[in-house]
Amino acid sequence: MAALIAENFRFLSLFFKSKDVMIFNGLVALGTVGSEELFSVVAFNCPCSPARNYIYGLAAIGVPALALFLIGVIWNNHTWNLVAECHKHGIKNFSAAATFLLFGSIMGRAAVAPVTWSVISLLRGEAYICALSEFVRPSSLDKFPAEYGAEVLARFPCKDVPANLTKFRDEVTRRLRYESQLFGWLLIGIVAVLVFLTKCLKHCCSPLSYRQEAYWAQYRSNEDKLFRRTAEVHSRILAAKNVKQFFGFVALDKEEKELVQEFPVEGVQPSPQWNAITGVYIYRENKGFPLYSRLHKWAKGVEGNGPSPEGHEMLFLAS
């Protein structure tokens, strides 16, 4: 059983680390759907009170969406690459188009979860009904009793109404749910069109062929995996050397002893080298040969990150 669980976790880890952006976005969307369903069942409870319904309904849709958006921005590596780039060099190396695409990439990836949350909330309709029930005009309801007003309409989402208003409650609920679901489907259509146009624009403006762009994506993925794996081993070996120097010995298991013997580590990389490989990368070519990353460019001894006269510029849109 333990081996089966470990294998499943390993599969999920590989799945989430996939370089396919669409798969990752789909997983984010599915996770958001599940969270929204749980929230609706457990946490959502309309106050059914005038002036409170509207605030509560909008908050139920907007606040989680805002939180998910900020989490998406924080989890995006481009965000921190941009922060590092601005801290060290500003954005003087970027053209207006590259800057726009960079922000578009960050915002687009971060918008997957909040848009999904908003769509599911609108399709369910509870928050929309709660927010707008008190604003339904009594005159639009056939034979609605004149003695009742917004206070009673605000109680419709809780079904706490006099018996003679039951049919009006059903009509108001049906009407608002129709409007809510209509807005939800329209939002889905708008997002689908925007994603399609963005993908078309990206491939039309790319200076790379489809196959070279696919190779570039594979290179970025492999470089990142190898860099992380090597950095983990390097830091472990360096830590082992420092611990041994302090205590006179270091407690290593068999695998760690083999790593220490196989990969001698003399020291750490100086800060200028770390700065050279950190930050936003603008695609460049050096004398006709592509440079696929900051690490690649550092290894070739090419300075700077701005566009050169003989090269092309393209924003680094890694998954």
Short mmCIF file of C-alpha atoms in Angstrom, two decimals:
data_model
loop_
_atom_site.label_atom_id
_atom_site.label_comp_id
_atom_site.label_asym_id
_atom_site.label_seq_id
_atom_site.Cartn_x
_atom_site.Cartn_y
_atom_site.Cartn_z
CA MET A 1 0.00 0.00 0.00
CA ALA A 2 2.81 2.42 0.91
CA ALA A 3 4.55 1.72 -2.40
CA LEU A 4 1.29 2.34 -4.28
CA ILE A 5 0.73 5.66 -2.50
CA ALA A 6 4.31 6.72 -3.17
CA GLU A 7 3.93 5.84 -6.84
CA ASN A 8 0.72 7.86 -7.08
CA PHE A 9 2.35 10.87 -5.47
CA ARG A 10 5.28 10.54 -7.85
CA PHE A 11 2.88 10.46 -10.80
CA LEU A 12 1.06 13.57 -9.56
CA SER A 13 4.37 15.35 -9.03
CA LEU A 14 5.49 14.62 -12.57
CA PHE A 15 2.08 15.64 -13.87
CA PHE A 16 2.19 19.00 -12.13
CA LYS A 17 5.74 19.61 -13.35
CA SER A 18 4.72 18.98 -16.95
CA LYS A 19 5.93 21.58 -19.39
CA ASP A 20 2.54 21.58 -21.06
CA VAL A 21 0.91 24.82 -19.91
CA MET A 22 -2.55 23.69 -20.94
CA ILE A 23 -2.35 20.61 -18.71
CA PHE A 24 -1.20 22.70 -15.76
CA ASN A 25 -3.93 25.28 -16.33
CA GLY A 26 -6.49 22.49 -16.58
CA LEU A 27 -5.36 21.10 -13.23
CA VAL A 28 -5.58 24.56 -11.68
CA ALA A 29 -9.08 24.95 -13.06
CA LEU A 30 -10.21 21.56 -11.73
CA GLY A 31 -8.78 22.36 -8.31
CA THR A 32 -10.62 25.67 -8.32
CA VAL A 33 -13.90 23.97 -9.26
CA GLY A 34 -13.55 21.61 -6.32
CA SER A 35 -12.72 24.46 -3.95
CA GLU A 36 -15.70 26.49 -5.14
CA GLU A 37 -18.05 23.55 -4.66
CA LEU A 38 -16.73 23.00 -1.13
CA PHE A 39 -17.07 26.70 -0.35
CA SER A 40 -20.67 26.80 -1.61
CA VAL A 41 -21.66 23.79 0.47
CA VAL A 42 -19.80 24.63 3.67
CA ALA A 43 -19.23 28.38 3.86
CA PHE A 44 -21.77 30.27 1.73
CA ASN A 45 -24.72 31.53 3.77
CA CYS A 46 -26.66 34.50 2.41
CA PRO A 47 -27.63 36.97 5.19
CA CYS A 48 -30.99 37.66 3.52
CA SER A 49 -30.95 41.25 4.72
CA PRO A 50 -31.28 44.45 2.67
CA ALA A 51 -27.95 46.18 1.93
CA ARG A 52 -26.05 43.15 3.21
CA ASN A 53 -26.99 40.71 0.49
CA TYR A 54 -25.29 42.76 -2.24
CA ILE A 55 -22.01 43.13 -0.33
CA TYR A 56 -21.96 39.49 0.74
CA GLY A 57 -22.79 38.15 -2.73
CA LEU A 58 -20.10 40.23 -4.44
CA ALA A 59 -17.58 39.33 -1.73
CA ALA A 60 -18.33 35.63 -2.16
CA ILE A 61 -17.40 35.90 -5.84
CA GLY A 62 -14.75 38.62 -5.81
CA VAL A 63 -12.67 38.06 -2.68
CA PRO A 64 -11.76 34.40 -3.37
CA ALA A 65 -11.09 35.32 -7.01
CA LEU A 66 -8.74 38.11 -5.89
CA ALA A 67 -6.95 35.78 -3.46
CA LEU A 68 -6.53 33.12 -6.16
CA PHE A 69 -5.20 35.76 -8.57
CA LEU A 70 -2.58 36.96 -6.07
CA ILE A 71 -1.56 33.38 -5.32
CA GLY A 72 -1.17 32.77 -9.06
CA VAL A 73 1.06 35.85 -9.38
CA ILE A 74 3.17 34.74 -6.40
CA TRP A 75 3.62 31.19 -7.71
CA ASN A 76 4.67 32.33 -11.18
CA ASN A 77 8.44 32.21 -11.66
CA HIS A 78 8.22 35.07 -14.17
CA THR A 79 7.08 37.37 -11.35
CA TRP A 80 10.26 36.92 -9.36
CA ASN A 81 12.44 36.95 -12.46
CA LEU A 82 10.87 40.31 -13.29
CA VAL A 83 11.43 41.57 -9.73
CA ALA A 84 15.07 40.49 -9.87
CA GLU A 85 15.51 42.11 -13.28
CA CYS A 86 13.94 45.40 -12.19
CA HIS A 87 16.01 45.40 -9.00
CA LYS A 88 19.29 44.92 -10.85
CA HIS A 89 18.81 46.61 -14.21
CA GLY A 90 15.31 48.15 -14.43
CA ILE A 91 13.33 47.51 -17.63
CA LYS A 92 15.58 49.50 -19.92
CA ASN A 93 16.62 46.31 -21.74
CA PHE A 94 13.02 45.53 -22.73
CA SER A 95 11.04 46.97 -25.58
CA ALA A 96 7.44 48.07 -24.98
CA ALA A 97 6.17 44.93 -26.74
CA ALA A 98 8.34 42.64 -24.59
CA THR A 99 7.24 44.37 -21.39
CA PHE A 100 3.58 44.09 -22.41
CA LEU A 101 3.92 40.40 -23.24
CA LEU A 102 5.73 39.70 -19.99
CA PHE A 103 2.98 41.26 -17.89
CA GLY A 104 0.41 39.54 -20.11
CA SER A 105 2.04 36.18 -19.45
CA ILE A 106 2.06 36.70 -15.68
CA MET A 107 -1.50 38.01 -15.55
CA GLY A 108 -2.81 35.39 -17.97
CA ARG A 109 -1.43 32.48 -15.99
CA ALA A 110 -2.61 34.01 -12.71
CA ALA A 111 -6.13 34.57 -14.11
CA VAL A 112 -6.88 30.87 -14.70
CA ALA A 113 -8.04 30.10 -11.15
CA PRO A 114 -10.02 33.34 -10.48
CA VAL A 115 -11.79 33.16 -13.84
CA THR A 116 -12.71 29.53 -13.14
CA TRP A 117 -13.98 30.50 -9.69
CA SER A 118 -16.07 33.33 -11.14
CA VAL A 119 -17.51 31.12 -13.90
CA ILE A 120 -18.51 28.34 -11.52
CA SER A 121 -20.01 30.85 -9.08
CA LEU A 122 -22.08 32.40 -11.87
CA LEU A 123 -23.21 29.03 -13.23
CA ARG A 124 -24.33 27.93 -9.77
CA GLY A 125 -26.11 31.24 -9.27
CA GLU A 126 -26.41 31.30 -5.44
CA ALA A 127 -24.13 34.31 -4.93
CA TYR A 128 -25.74 36.24 -7.80
CA ILE A 129 -29.25 35.55 -6.51
CA CYS A 130 -28.21 36.59 -3.01
CA ALA A 131 -26.65 39.83 -4.25
CA LEU A 132 -29.43 41.01 -6.55
CA SER A 133 -32.69 39.64 -5.19
CA GLU A 134 -33.50 42.87 -3.30
CA PHE A 135 -33.05 44.92 -6.49
CA VAL A 136 -35.77 43.13 -8.45
CA ARG A 137 -38.53 45.64 -9.22
CA PRO A 138 -41.84 44.53 -7.67
CA SER A 139 -43.63 46.10 -10.64
CA SER A 140 -41.98 43.51 -12.92
CA LEU A 141 -43.73 40.72 -11.01
CA ASP A 142 -47.34 40.13 -12.03
CA LYS A 143 -49.77 40.81 -9.15
CA PHE A 144 -47.04 41.22 -6.55
CA PRO A 145 -48.61 42.49 -3.29
CA ALA A 146 -47.99 46.22 -2.92
CA GLU A 147 -47.40 46.02 0.85
CA TYR A 148 -44.14 44.10 0.37
CA GLY A 149 -40.87 45.73 -0.66
CA ALA A 150 -37.09 45.23 -0.78
CA GLU A 151 -36.94 43.78 2.71
CA VAL A 152 -39.06 40.79 1.71
CA LEU A 153 -37.30 40.41 -1.65
CA ALA A 154 -33.97 40.24 0.19
CA ARG A 155 -35.28 37.19 2.09
CA PHE A 156 -36.10 35.26 -1.08
CA PRO A 157 -32.69 33.43 -1.25
CA CYS A 158 -33.36 31.98 2.23
CA LYS A 159 -36.91 30.87 1.34
CA ASP A 160 -38.06 32.61 4.52
CA VAL A 161 -41.13 34.29 3.02
CA PRO A 162 -44.88 34.24 3.56
CA ALA A 163 -46.75 31.42 1.86
CA ASN A 164 -48.51 33.77 -0.54
CA LEU A 165 -45.13 34.88 -1.95
CA THR A 166 -43.80 31.42 -2.74
CA LYS A 167 -44.59 31.62 -6.45
CA PHE A 168 -42.96 35.06 -6.67
CA ARG A 169 -39.86 33.71 -4.90
CA ASP A 170 -39.61 30.89 -7.44
CA GLU A 171 -40.00 33.36 -10.32
CA VAL A 172 -37.35 35.74 -8.96
CA THR A 173 -34.95 32.90 -8.28
CA ARG A 174 -35.46 31.46 -11.77
CA ARG A 175 -34.98 34.88 -13.39
CA LEU A 176 -31.78 35.70 -11.48
CA ARG A 177 -30.34 32.23 -12.01
CA TYR A 178 -30.95 32.66 -15.75
CA GLU A 179 -29.09 35.99 -15.74
CA SER A 180 -26.24 34.56 -13.65
CA GLN A 181 -25.75 31.53 -15.88
CA LEU A 182 -25.96 33.70 -19.00
CA PHE A 183 -23.11 35.87 -17.69
CA GLY A 184 -21.17 32.70 -16.84
CA TRP A 185 -21.47 31.28 -20.37
CA LEU A 186 -20.60 34.67 -21.87
CA LEU A 187 -17.48 34.81 -19.70
CA ILE A 188 -16.47 31.34 -20.88
CA GLY A 189 -16.90 32.40 -24.52
CA ILE A 190 -14.93 35.63 -24.07
CA VAL A 191 -12.06 33.83 -22.35
CA ALA A 192 -11.97 31.12 -25.03
CA VAL A 193 -11.77 33.74 -27.80
CA LEU A 194 -9.04 35.66 -25.96
CA VAL A 195 -6.97 32.50 -25.43
CA PHE A 196 -7.32 31.56 -29.11
CA LEU A 197 -6.31 35.04 -30.31
CA THR A 198 -3.39 35.14 -27.87
CA LYS A 199 -2.06 31.79 -29.09
CA CYS A 200 -2.39 32.89 -32.71
CA LEU A 201 -0.64 36.21 -32.00
CA LYS A 202 2.16 34.48 -30.11
CA HIS A 203 2.94 32.07 -32.95
CA CYS A 204 2.55 34.73 -35.65
CA CYS A 205 4.96 37.14 -33.91
CA SER A 206 7.50 34.51 -32.92
CA PRO A 207 10.83 34.73 -34.79
CA LEU A 208 11.22 30.96 -34.32
CA SER A 209 9.79 28.14 -36.35
CA TYR A 210 7.35 25.80 -34.66
CA ARG A 211 9.97 23.05 -34.31
CA GLN A 212 12.62 25.39 -32.94
CA GLU A 213 10.17 26.80 -30.43
CA ALA A 214 9.33 23.24 -29.34
CA TYR A 215 13.07 22.54 -28.98
CA TRP A 216 13.47 25.74 -26.96
CA ALA A 217 10.71 24.61 -24.59
CA GLN A 218 12.39 21.22 -24.19
CA TYR A 219 15.74 22.89 -23.53
CA ARG A 220 14.26 25.18 -20.87
CA SER A 221 12.58 22.26 -19.15
CA ASN A 222 15.72 20.09 -19.18
CA GLU A 223 17.98 22.95 -18.10
CA ASP A 224 15.70 23.75 -15.18
CA LYS A 225 15.51 20.10 -14.05
CA LEU A 226 19.27 19.58 -14.32
CA PHE A 227 20.03 22.90 -12.63
CA ARG A 228 17.76 22.15 -9.68
CA ARG A 229 19.09 18.60 -9.33
CA THR A 230 22.71 19.72 -9.56
CA ALA A 231 22.16 22.64 -7.18
CA GLU A 232 20.64 20.25 -4.63
CA VAL A 233 23.66 17.91 -4.86
CA HIS A 234 26.15 20.81 -4.85
CA SER A 235 24.58 22.40 -1.77
CA ARG A 236 24.49 19.04 0.03
CA ILE A 237 28.16 18.35 -0.65
CA LEU A 238 29.17 21.88 0.36
CA ALA A 239 27.11 21.60 3.55
CA ALA A 240 28.74 18.24 4.32
CA LYS A 241 32.23 19.77 3.95
CA ASN A 242 31.38 22.68 6.24
CA VAL A 243 29.78 20.43 8.87
CA LYS A 244 32.82 18.17 8.78
CA GLN A 245 35.13 21.13 9.23
CA PHE A 246 33.15 22.24 12.28
CA PHE A 247 32.66 18.88 14.01
CA GLY A 248 35.63 16.98 12.57
CA PHE A 249 33.31 14.44 10.98
CA VAL A 250 29.98 14.32 9.17
CA ALA A 251 27.29 11.63 9.36
CA LEU A 252 26.55 10.64 5.77
CA ASP A 253 24.55 7.74 4.42
CA LYS A 254 25.95 5.52 1.66
CA GLU A 255 24.46 7.54 -1.19
CA GLU A 256 25.77 10.82 0.23
CA LYS A 257 29.25 9.39 0.69
CA GLU A 258 29.27 8.35 -2.96
CA LEU A 259 28.19 11.85 -4.00
CA VAL A 260 30.95 13.48 -1.94
CA GLN A 261 33.57 11.18 -3.46
CA GLU A 262 32.29 11.49 -7.03
CA PHE A 263 31.72 15.25 -7.18
CA PRO A 264 34.41 17.33 -5.48
CA VAL A 265 33.12 20.80 -4.58
CA GLU A 266 35.80 23.41 -4.02
CA GLY A 267 33.65 26.44 -3.28
CA VAL A 268 30.60 28.47 -4.22
CA GLN A 269 29.82 30.52 -7.30
CA PRO A 270 30.43 34.26 -6.89
CA SER A 271 27.46 36.63 -6.80
CA PRO A 272 28.13 38.10 -10.29
CA GLN A 273 27.61 34.65 -11.80
CA TRP A 274 24.30 34.20 -9.96
CA ASN A 275 23.18 37.65 -11.09
CA ALA A 276 24.14 36.83 -14.68
CA ILE A 277 21.80 33.81 -14.82
CA THR A 278 18.94 35.36 -12.81
CA GLY A 279 16.12 37.49 -14.19
CA VAL A 280 13.88 37.76 -17.23
CA TYR A 281 15.34 36.39 -20.42
CA ILE A 282 14.83 37.97 -23.83
CA TYR A 283 15.51 35.59 -26.70
CA ARG A 284 18.64 36.52 -28.61
CA GLU A 285 20.89 35.21 -31.34
CA ASN A 286 24.64 35.66 -31.41
CA LYS A 287 26.01 35.67 -34.96
CA GLY A 288 23.04 33.62 -36.12
CA PHE A 289 23.25 31.06 -33.32
CA PRO A 290 20.39 30.99 -30.79
CA LEU A 291 20.91 31.58 -27.08
CA TYR A 292 18.14 29.75 -25.26
CA SER A 293 18.56 31.03 -21.70
CA ARG A 294 20.58 33.29 -19.44
CA LEU A 295 22.67 30.27 -18.41
CA HIS A 296 23.29 29.42 -22.07
CA LYS A 297 24.29 33.03 -22.74
CA TRP A 298 26.60 33.10 -19.71
CA ALA A 299 28.24 29.84 -20.82
CA LYS A 300 28.90 31.39 -24.25
CA GLY A 301 30.34 34.54 -22.69
CA VAL A 302 27.73 36.89 -24.22
CA GLU A 303 27.06 40.04 -22.21
CA GLY A 304 23.79 41.94 -21.74
CA ASN A 305 20.14 41.01 -22.10
CA GLY A 306 18.80 43.59 -24.52
CA PRO A 307 18.11 43.07 -28.22
CA SER A 308 21.10 43.30 -30.51
CA PRO A 309 21.09 44.71 -34.06
CA GLU A 310 21.80 41.33 -35.62
CA GLY A 311 19.36 39.39 -33.45
CA HIS A 312 15.68 39.01 -32.71
CA GLU A 313 13.78 39.78 -29.55
CA MET A 314 11.18 37.50 -28.05
CA LEU A 315 9.84 37.30 -24.57
CA PHE A 316 10.71 34.25 -22.47
CA LEU A 317 7.36 32.55 -22.05
CA ALA A 318 8.35 29.43 -20.13
CA SER A 319 5.75 27.15 -18.58
#
